[in-house]
mmCIF file with all atom_site columns, C-alpha atoms in Angstrom:
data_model
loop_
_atom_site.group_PDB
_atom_site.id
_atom_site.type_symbol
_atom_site.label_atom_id
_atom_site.label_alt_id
_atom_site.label_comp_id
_atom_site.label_asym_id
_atom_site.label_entity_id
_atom_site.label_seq_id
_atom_site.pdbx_PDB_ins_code
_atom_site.Cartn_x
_atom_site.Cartn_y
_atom_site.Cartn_z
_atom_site.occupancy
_atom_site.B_iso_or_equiv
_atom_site.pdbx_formal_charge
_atom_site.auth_seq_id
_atom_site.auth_comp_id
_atom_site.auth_asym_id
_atom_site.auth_atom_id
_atom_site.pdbx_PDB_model_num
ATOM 1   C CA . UNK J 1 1   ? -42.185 178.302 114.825 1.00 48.00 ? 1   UNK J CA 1
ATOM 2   C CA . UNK J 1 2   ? -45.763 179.402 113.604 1.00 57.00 ? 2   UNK J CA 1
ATOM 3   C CA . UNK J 1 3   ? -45.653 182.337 111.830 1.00 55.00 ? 3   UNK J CA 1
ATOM 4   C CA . UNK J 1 4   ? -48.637 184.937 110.451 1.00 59.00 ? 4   UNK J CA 1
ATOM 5   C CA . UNK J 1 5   ? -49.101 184.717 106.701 1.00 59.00 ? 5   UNK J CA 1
ATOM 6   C CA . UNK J 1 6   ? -47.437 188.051 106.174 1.00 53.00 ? 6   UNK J CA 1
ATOM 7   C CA . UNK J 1 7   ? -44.164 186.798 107.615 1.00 50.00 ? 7   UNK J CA 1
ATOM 8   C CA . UNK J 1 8   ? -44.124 183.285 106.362 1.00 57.00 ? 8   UNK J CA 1
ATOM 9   C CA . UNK J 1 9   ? -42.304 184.324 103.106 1.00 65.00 ? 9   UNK J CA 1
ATOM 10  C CA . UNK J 1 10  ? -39.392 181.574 103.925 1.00 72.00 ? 10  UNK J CA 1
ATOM 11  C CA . UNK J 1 11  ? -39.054 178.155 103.742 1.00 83.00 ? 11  UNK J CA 1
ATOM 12  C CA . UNK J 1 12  ? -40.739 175.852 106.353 1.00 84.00 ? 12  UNK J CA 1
ATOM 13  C CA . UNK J 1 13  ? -38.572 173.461 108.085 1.00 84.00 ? 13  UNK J CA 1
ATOM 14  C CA . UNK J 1 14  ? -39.490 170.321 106.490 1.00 88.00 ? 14  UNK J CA 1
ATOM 15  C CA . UNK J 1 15  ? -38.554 172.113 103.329 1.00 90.00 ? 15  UNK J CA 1
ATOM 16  C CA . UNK J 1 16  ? -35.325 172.043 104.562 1.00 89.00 ? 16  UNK J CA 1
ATOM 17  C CA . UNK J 1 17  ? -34.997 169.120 105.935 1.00 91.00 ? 17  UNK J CA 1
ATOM 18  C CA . UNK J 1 18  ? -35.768 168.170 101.957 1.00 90.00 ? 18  UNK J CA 1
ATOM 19  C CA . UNK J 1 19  ? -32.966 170.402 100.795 1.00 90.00 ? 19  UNK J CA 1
ATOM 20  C CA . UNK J 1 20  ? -30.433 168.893 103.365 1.00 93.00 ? 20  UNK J CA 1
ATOM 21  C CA . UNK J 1 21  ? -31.556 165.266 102.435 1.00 94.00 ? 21  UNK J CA 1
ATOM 22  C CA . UNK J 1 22  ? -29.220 166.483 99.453  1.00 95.00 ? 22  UNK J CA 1
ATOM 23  C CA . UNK J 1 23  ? -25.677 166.448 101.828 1.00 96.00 ? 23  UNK J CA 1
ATOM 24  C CA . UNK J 1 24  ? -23.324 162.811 100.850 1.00 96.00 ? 24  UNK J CA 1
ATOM 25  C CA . UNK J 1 25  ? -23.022 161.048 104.088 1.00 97.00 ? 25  UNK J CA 1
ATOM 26  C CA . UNK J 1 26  ? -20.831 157.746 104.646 1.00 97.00 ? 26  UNK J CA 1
ATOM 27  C CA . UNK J 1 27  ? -22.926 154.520 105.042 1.00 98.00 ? 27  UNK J CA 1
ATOM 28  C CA . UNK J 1 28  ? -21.947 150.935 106.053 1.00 97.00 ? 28  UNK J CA 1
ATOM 29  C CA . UNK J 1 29  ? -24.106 149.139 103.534 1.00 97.00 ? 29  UNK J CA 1
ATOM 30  C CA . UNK J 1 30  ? -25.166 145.600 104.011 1.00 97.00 ? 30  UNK J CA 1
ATOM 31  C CA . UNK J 1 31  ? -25.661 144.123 100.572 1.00 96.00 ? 31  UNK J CA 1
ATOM 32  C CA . UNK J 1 32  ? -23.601 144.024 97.641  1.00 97.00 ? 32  UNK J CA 1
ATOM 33  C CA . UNK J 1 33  ? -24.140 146.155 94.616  1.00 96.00 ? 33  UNK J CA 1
ATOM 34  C CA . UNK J 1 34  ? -22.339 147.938 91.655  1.00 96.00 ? 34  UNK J CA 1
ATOM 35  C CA . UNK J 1 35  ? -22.484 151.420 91.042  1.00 96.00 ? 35  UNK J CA 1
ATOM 36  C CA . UNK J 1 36  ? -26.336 152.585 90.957  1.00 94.00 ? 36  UNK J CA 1
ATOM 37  C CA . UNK J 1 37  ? -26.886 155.693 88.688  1.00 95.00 ? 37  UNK J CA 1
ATOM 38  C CA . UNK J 1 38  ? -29.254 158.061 89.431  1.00 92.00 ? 38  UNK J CA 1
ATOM 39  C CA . UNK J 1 39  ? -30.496 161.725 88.272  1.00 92.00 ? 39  UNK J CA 1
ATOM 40  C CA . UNK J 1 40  ? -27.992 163.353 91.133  1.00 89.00 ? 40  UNK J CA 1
ATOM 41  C CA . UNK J 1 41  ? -25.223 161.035 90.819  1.00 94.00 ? 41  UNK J CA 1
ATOM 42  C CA . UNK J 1 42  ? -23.192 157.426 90.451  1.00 96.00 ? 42  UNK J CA 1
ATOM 43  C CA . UNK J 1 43  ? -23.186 155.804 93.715  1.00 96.00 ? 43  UNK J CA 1
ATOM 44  C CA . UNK J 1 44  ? -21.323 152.901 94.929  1.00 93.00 ? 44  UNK J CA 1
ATOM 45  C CA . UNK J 1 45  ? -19.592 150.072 94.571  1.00 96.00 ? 45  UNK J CA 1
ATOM 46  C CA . UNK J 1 46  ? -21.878 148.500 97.412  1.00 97.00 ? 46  UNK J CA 1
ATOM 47  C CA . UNK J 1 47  ? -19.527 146.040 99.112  1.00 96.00 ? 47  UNK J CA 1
ATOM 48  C CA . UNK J 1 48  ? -19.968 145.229 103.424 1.00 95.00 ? 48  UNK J CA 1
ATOM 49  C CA . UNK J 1 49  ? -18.060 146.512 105.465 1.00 94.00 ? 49  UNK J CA 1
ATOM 50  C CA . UNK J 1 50  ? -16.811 148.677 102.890 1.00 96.00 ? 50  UNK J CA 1
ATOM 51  C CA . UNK J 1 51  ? -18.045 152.440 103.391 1.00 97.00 ? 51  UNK J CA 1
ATOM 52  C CA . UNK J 1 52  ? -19.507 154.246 100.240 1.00 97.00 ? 52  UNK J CA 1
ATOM 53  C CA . UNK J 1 53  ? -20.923 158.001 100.298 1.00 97.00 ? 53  UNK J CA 1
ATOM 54  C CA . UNK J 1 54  ? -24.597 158.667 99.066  1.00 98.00 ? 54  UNK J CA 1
ATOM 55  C CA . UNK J 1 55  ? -27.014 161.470 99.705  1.00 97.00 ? 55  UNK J CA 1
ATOM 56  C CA . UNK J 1 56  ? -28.769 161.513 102.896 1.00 97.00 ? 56  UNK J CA 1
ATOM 57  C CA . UNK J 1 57  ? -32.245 161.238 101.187 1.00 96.00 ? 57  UNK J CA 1
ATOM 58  C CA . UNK J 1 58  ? -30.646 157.630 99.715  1.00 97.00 ? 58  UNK J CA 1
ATOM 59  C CA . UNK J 1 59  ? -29.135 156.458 103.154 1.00 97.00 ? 59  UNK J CA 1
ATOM 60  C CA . UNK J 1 60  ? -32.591 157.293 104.747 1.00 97.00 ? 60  UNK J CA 1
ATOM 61  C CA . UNK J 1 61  ? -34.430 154.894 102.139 1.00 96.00 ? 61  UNK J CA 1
ATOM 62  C CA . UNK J 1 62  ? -31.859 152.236 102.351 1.00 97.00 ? 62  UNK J CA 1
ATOM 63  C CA . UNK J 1 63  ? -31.913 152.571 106.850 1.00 97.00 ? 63  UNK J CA 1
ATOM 64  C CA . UNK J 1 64  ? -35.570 152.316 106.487 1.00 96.00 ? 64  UNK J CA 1
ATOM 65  C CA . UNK J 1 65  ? -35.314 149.385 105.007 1.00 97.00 ? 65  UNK J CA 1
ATOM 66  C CA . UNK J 1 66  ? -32.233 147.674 106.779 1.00 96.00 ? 66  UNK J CA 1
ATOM 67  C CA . UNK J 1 67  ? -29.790 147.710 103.906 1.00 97.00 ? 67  UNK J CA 1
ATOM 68  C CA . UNK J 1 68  ? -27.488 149.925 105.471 1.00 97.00 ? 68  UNK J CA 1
ATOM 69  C CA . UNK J 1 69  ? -26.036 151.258 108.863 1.00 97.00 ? 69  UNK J CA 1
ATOM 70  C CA . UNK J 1 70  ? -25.083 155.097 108.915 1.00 97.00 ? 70  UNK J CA 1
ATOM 71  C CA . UNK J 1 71  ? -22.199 156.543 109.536 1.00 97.00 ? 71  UNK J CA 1
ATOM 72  C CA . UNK J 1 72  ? -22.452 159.697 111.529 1.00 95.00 ? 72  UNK J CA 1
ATOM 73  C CA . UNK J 1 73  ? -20.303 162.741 110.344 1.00 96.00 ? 73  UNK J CA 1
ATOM 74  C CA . UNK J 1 74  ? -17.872 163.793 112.473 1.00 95.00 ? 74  UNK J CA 1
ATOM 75  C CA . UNK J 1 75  ? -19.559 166.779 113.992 1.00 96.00 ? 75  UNK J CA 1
ATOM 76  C CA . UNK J 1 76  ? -22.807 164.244 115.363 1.00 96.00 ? 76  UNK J CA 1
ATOM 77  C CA . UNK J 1 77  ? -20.449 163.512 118.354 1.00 96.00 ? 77  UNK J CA 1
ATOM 78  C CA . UNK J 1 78  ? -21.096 163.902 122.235 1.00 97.00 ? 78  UNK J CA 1
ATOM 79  C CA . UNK J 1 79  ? -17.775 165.377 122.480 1.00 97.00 ? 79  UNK J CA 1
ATOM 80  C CA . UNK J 1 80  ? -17.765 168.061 119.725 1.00 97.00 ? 80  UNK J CA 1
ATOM 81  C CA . UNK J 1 81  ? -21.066 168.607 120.728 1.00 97.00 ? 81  UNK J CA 1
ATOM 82  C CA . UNK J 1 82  ? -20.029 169.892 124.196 1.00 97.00 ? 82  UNK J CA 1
ATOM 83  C CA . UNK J 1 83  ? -17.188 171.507 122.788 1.00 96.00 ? 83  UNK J CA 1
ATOM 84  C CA . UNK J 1 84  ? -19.585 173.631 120.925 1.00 96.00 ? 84  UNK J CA 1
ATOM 85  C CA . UNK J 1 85  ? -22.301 173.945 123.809 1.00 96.00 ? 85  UNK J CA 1
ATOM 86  C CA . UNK J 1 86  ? -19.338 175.722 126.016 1.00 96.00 ? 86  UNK J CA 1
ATOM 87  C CA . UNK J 1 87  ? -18.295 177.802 122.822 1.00 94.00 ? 87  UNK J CA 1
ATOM 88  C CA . UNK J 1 88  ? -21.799 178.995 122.208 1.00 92.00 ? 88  UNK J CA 1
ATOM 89  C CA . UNK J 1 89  ? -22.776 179.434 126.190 1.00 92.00 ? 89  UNK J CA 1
ATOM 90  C CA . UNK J 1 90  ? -19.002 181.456 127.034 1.00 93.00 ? 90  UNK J CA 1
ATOM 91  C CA . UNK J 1 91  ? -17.984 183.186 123.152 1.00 88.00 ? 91  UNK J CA 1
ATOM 92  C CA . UNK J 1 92  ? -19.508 186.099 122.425 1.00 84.00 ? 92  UNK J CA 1
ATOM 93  C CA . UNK J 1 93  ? -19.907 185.406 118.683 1.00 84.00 ? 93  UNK J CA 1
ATOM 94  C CA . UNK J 1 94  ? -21.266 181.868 116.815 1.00 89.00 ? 94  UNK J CA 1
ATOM 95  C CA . UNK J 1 95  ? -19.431 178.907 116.730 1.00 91.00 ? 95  UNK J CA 1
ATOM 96  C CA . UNK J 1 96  ? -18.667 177.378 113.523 1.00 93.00 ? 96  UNK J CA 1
ATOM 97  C CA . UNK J 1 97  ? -21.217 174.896 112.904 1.00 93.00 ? 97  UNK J CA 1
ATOM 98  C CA . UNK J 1 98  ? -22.027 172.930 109.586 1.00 94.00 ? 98  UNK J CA 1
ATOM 99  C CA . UNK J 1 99  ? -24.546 175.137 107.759 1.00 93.00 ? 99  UNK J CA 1
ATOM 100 C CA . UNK J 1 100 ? -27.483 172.259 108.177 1.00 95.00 ? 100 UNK J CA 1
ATOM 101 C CA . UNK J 1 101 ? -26.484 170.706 111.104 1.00 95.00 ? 101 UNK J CA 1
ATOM 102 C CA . UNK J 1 102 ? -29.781 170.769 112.769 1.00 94.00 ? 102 UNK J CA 1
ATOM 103 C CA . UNK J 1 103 ? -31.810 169.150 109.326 1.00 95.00 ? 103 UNK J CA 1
ATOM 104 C CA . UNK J 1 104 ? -29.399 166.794 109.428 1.00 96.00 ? 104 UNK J CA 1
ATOM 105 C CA . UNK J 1 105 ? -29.251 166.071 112.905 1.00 96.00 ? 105 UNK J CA 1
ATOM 106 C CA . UNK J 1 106 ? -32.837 165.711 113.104 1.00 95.00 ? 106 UNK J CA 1
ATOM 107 C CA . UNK J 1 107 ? -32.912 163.304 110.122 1.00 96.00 ? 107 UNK J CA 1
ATOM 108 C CA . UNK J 1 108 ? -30.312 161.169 111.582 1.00 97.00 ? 108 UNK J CA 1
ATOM 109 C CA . UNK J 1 109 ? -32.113 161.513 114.688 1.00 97.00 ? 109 UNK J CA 1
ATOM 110 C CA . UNK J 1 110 ? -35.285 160.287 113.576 1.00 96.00 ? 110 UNK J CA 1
ATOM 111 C CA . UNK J 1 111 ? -34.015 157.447 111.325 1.00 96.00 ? 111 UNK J CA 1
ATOM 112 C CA . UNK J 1 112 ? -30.783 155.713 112.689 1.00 95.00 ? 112 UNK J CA 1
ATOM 113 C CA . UNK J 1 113 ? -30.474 156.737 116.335 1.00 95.00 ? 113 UNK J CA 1
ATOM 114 C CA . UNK J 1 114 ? -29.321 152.978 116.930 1.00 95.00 ? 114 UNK J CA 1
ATOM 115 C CA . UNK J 1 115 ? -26.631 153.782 114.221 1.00 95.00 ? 115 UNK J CA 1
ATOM 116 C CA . UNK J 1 116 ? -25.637 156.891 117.468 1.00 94.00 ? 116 UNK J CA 1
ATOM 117 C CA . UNK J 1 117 ? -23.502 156.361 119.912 1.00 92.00 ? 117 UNK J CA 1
ATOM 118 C CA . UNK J 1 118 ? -25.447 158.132 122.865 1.00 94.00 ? 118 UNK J CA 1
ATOM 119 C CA . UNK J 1 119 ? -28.336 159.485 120.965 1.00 95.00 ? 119 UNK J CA 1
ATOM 120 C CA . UNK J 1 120 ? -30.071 160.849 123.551 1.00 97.00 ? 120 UNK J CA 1
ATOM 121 C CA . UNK J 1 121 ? -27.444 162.709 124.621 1.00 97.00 ? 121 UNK J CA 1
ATOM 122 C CA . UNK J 1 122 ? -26.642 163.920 120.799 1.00 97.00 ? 122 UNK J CA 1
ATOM 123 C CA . UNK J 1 123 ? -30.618 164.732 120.850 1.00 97.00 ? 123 UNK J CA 1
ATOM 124 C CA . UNK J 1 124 ? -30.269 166.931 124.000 1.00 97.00 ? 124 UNK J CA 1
ATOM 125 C CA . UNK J 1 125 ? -26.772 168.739 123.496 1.00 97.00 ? 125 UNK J CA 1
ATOM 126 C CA . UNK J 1 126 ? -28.730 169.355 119.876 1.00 96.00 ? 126 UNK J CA 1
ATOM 127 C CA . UNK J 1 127 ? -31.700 171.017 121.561 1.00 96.00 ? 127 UNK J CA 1
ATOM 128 C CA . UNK J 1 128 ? -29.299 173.036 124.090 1.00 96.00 ? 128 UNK J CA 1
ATOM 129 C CA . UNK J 1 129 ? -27.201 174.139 121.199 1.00 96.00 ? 129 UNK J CA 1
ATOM 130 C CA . UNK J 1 130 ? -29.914 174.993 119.043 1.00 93.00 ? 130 UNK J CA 1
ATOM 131 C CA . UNK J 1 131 ? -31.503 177.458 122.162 1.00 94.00 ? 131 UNK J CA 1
ATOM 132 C CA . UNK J 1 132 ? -28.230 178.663 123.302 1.00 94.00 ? 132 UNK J CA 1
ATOM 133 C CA . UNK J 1 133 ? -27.744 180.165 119.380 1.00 92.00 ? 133 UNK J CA 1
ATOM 134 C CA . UNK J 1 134 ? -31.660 181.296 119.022 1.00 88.00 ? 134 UNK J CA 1
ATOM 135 C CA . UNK J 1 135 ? -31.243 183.475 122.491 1.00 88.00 ? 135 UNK J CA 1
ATOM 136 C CA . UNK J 1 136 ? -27.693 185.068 120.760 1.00 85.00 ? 136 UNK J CA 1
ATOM 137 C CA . UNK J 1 137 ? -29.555 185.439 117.353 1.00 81.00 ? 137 UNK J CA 1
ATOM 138 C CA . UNK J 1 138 ? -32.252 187.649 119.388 1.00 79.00 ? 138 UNK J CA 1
ATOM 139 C CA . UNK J 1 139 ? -29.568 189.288 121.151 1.00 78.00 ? 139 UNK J CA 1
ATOM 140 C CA . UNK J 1 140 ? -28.458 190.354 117.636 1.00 70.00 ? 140 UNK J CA 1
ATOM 141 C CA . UNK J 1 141 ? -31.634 191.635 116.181 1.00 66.00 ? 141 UNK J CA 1
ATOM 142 C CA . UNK J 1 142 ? -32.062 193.546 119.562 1.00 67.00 ? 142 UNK J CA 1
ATOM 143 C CA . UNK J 1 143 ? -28.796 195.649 118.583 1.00 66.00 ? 143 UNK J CA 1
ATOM 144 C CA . UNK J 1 144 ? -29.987 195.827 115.006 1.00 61.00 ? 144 UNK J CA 1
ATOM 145 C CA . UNK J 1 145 ? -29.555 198.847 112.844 1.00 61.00 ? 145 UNK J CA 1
ATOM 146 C CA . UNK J 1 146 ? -30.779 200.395 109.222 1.00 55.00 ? 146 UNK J CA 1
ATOM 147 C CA . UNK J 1 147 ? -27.396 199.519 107.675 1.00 61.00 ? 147 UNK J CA 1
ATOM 148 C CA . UNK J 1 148 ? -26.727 196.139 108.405 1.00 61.00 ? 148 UNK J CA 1
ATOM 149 C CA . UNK J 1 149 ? -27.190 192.918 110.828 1.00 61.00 ? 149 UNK J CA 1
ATOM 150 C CA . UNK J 1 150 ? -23.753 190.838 111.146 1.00 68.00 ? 150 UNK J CA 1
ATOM 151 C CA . UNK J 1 151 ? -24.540 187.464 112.427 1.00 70.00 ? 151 UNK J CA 1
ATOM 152 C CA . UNK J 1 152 ? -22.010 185.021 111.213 1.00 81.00 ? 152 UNK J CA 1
ATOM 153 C CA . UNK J 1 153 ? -21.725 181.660 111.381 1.00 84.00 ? 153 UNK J CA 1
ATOM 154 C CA . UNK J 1 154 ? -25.448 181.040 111.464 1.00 83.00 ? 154 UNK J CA 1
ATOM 155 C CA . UNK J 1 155 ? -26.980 178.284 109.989 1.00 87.00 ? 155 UNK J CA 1
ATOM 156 C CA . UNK J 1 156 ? -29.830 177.416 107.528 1.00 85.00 ? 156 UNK J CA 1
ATOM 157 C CA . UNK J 1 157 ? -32.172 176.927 110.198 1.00 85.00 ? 157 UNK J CA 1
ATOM 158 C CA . UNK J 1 158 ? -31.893 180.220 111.766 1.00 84.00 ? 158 UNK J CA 1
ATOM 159 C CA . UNK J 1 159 ? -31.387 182.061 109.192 1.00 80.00 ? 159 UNK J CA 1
ATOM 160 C CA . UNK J 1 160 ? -34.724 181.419 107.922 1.00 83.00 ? 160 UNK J CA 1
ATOM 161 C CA . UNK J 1 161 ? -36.372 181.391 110.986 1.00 80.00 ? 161 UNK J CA 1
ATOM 162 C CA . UNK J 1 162 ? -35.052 185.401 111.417 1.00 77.00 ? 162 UNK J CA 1
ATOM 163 C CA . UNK J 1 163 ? -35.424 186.723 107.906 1.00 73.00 ? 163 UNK J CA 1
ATOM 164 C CA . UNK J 1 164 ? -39.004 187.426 107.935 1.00 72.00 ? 164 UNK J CA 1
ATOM 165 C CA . UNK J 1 165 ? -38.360 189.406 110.983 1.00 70.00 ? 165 UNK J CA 1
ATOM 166 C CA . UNK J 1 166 ? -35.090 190.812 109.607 1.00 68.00 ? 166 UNK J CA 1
ATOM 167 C CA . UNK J 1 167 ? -36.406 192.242 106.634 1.00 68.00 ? 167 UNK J CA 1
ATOM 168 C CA . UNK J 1 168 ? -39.741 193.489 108.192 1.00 72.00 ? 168 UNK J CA 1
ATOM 169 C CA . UNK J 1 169 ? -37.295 195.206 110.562 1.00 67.00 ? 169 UNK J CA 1
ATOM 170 C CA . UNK J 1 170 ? -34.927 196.844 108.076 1.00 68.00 ? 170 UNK J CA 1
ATOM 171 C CA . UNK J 1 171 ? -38.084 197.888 106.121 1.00 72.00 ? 171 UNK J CA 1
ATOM 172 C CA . UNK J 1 172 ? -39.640 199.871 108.850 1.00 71.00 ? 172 UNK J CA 1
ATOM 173 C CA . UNK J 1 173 ? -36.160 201.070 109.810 1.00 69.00 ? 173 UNK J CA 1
ATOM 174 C CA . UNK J 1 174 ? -35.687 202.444 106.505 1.00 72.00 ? 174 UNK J CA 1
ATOM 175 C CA . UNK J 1 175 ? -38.489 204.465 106.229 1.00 74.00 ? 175 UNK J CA 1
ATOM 176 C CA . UNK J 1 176 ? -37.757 205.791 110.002 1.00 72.00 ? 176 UNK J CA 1
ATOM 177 C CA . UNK J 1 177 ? -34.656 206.975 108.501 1.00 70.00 ? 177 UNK J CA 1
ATOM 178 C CA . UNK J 1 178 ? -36.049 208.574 104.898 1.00 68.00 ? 178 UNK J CA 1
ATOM 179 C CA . UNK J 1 179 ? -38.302 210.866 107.433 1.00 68.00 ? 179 UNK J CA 1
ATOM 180 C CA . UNK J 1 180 ? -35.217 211.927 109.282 1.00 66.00 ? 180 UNK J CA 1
ATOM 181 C CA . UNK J 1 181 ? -33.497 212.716 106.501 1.00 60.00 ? 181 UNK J CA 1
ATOM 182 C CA . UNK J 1 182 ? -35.213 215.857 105.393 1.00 61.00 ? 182 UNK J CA 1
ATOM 183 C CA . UNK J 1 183 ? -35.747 217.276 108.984 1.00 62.00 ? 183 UNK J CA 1
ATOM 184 C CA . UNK J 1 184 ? -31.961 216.690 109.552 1.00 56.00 ? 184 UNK J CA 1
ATOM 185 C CA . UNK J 1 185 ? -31.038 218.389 106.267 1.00 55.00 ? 185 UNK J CA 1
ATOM 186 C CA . UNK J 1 186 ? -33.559 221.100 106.996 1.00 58.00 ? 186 UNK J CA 1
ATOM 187 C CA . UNK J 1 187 ? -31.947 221.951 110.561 1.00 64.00 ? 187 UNK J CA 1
ATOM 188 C CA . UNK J 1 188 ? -28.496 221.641 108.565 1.00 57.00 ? 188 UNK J CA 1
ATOM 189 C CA . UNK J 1 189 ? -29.653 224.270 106.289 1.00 58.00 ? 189 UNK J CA 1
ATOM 190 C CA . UNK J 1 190 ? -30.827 226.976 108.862 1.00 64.00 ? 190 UNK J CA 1
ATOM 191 C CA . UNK J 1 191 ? -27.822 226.477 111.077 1.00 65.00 ? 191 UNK J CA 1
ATOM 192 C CA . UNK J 1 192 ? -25.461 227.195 107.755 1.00 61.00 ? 192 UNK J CA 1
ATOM 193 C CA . UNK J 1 193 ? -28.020 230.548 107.197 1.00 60.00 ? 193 UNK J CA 1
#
């Protein structure tokens, strides 16, 4: 979403896409290997068809160059995906999602579709979900208020893409309400007199 300067205080997407890169995922890898140390962490035993857990950023390097399959997570399904879809589309609030499901998604997306069962369809149910939770997170900052905004259950993705609106909102709504303030306390005061 392209933002003016003034309201692109968050992070851009890419950036997290970089932060989720960070998440352990399961991977099938296809070469043998002891542990492997590195700054965030031991990793390993690498032993096909054994499955080991390493950060996404790591899986992505290894898929790029064919030393591993992916595993997706659990959620990255057709079926949970739909599950979700009708949740999102019929529920009133947010479904519970994984808090970077959509940087991850994309990643796995882009990288090891053939690792997918129906990745097309994971790509698609993605993109409905995704605009199915943007048009409730509008809903939400139509009903906003000067005390608070309760949207639970949103993720990473949307919750940056609304805070520069949020807190542009609750700004200007808070200096609505500081001029109110003394005309309501001045009406107070001459109805008590």
């Amino acid at each position: 979403m392209a933002l003016p300067l003034t309201l692109a205080t968050s992070l851009t997407p890419a950036e997290l896409e970089l932060i989720a890169t960070e998440q352990l995922i399961d991977i099938v890898p296809l070469f043998r290997s002891d542990r492997i140390r590195l700054i965030s962490g031991t990793y390993g035993p690498f032993r096909p068809p054994t499955k080991t857990r390493v950060p996404l950023w790591f899986a992505t390097n290894l898929k790029l160059k064919k030393k591993c399959r992916l595993v997706a997570p659990p959620w990255l399904s057709v079926e949970f995906l739909q599950e979700k879809l009708i949740q999102e589309t019929s529920a009133e609030g947010f479904s519970v999602l994984p808090l970077r499901f959509v940087e991850i998604g994309k990643v796995l997306l882009d990288v090891a579709s053939d690792d997918l069962h129906n990745s097309d369809k994971i790509r698609n149910l993605l993109k409905d979900l995704r605009e199915a939770r943007q048009a409730k997170s509008r809903e939400g900052l139509r009903k906003l208020d000067h005390e608070m905004l309760e949207l639970p259950h949103l993720c990473s993705m949307e919750i940056n893409e609304i805070r520069p609106f949020f807190v542009k909102a609750m700004d200007v709504m808070g200096k609505i309400k500081a001029d109110t303030i003394p005309e309501h306390l001045a009406r107070v005061s001459q109805e008590m007199e």
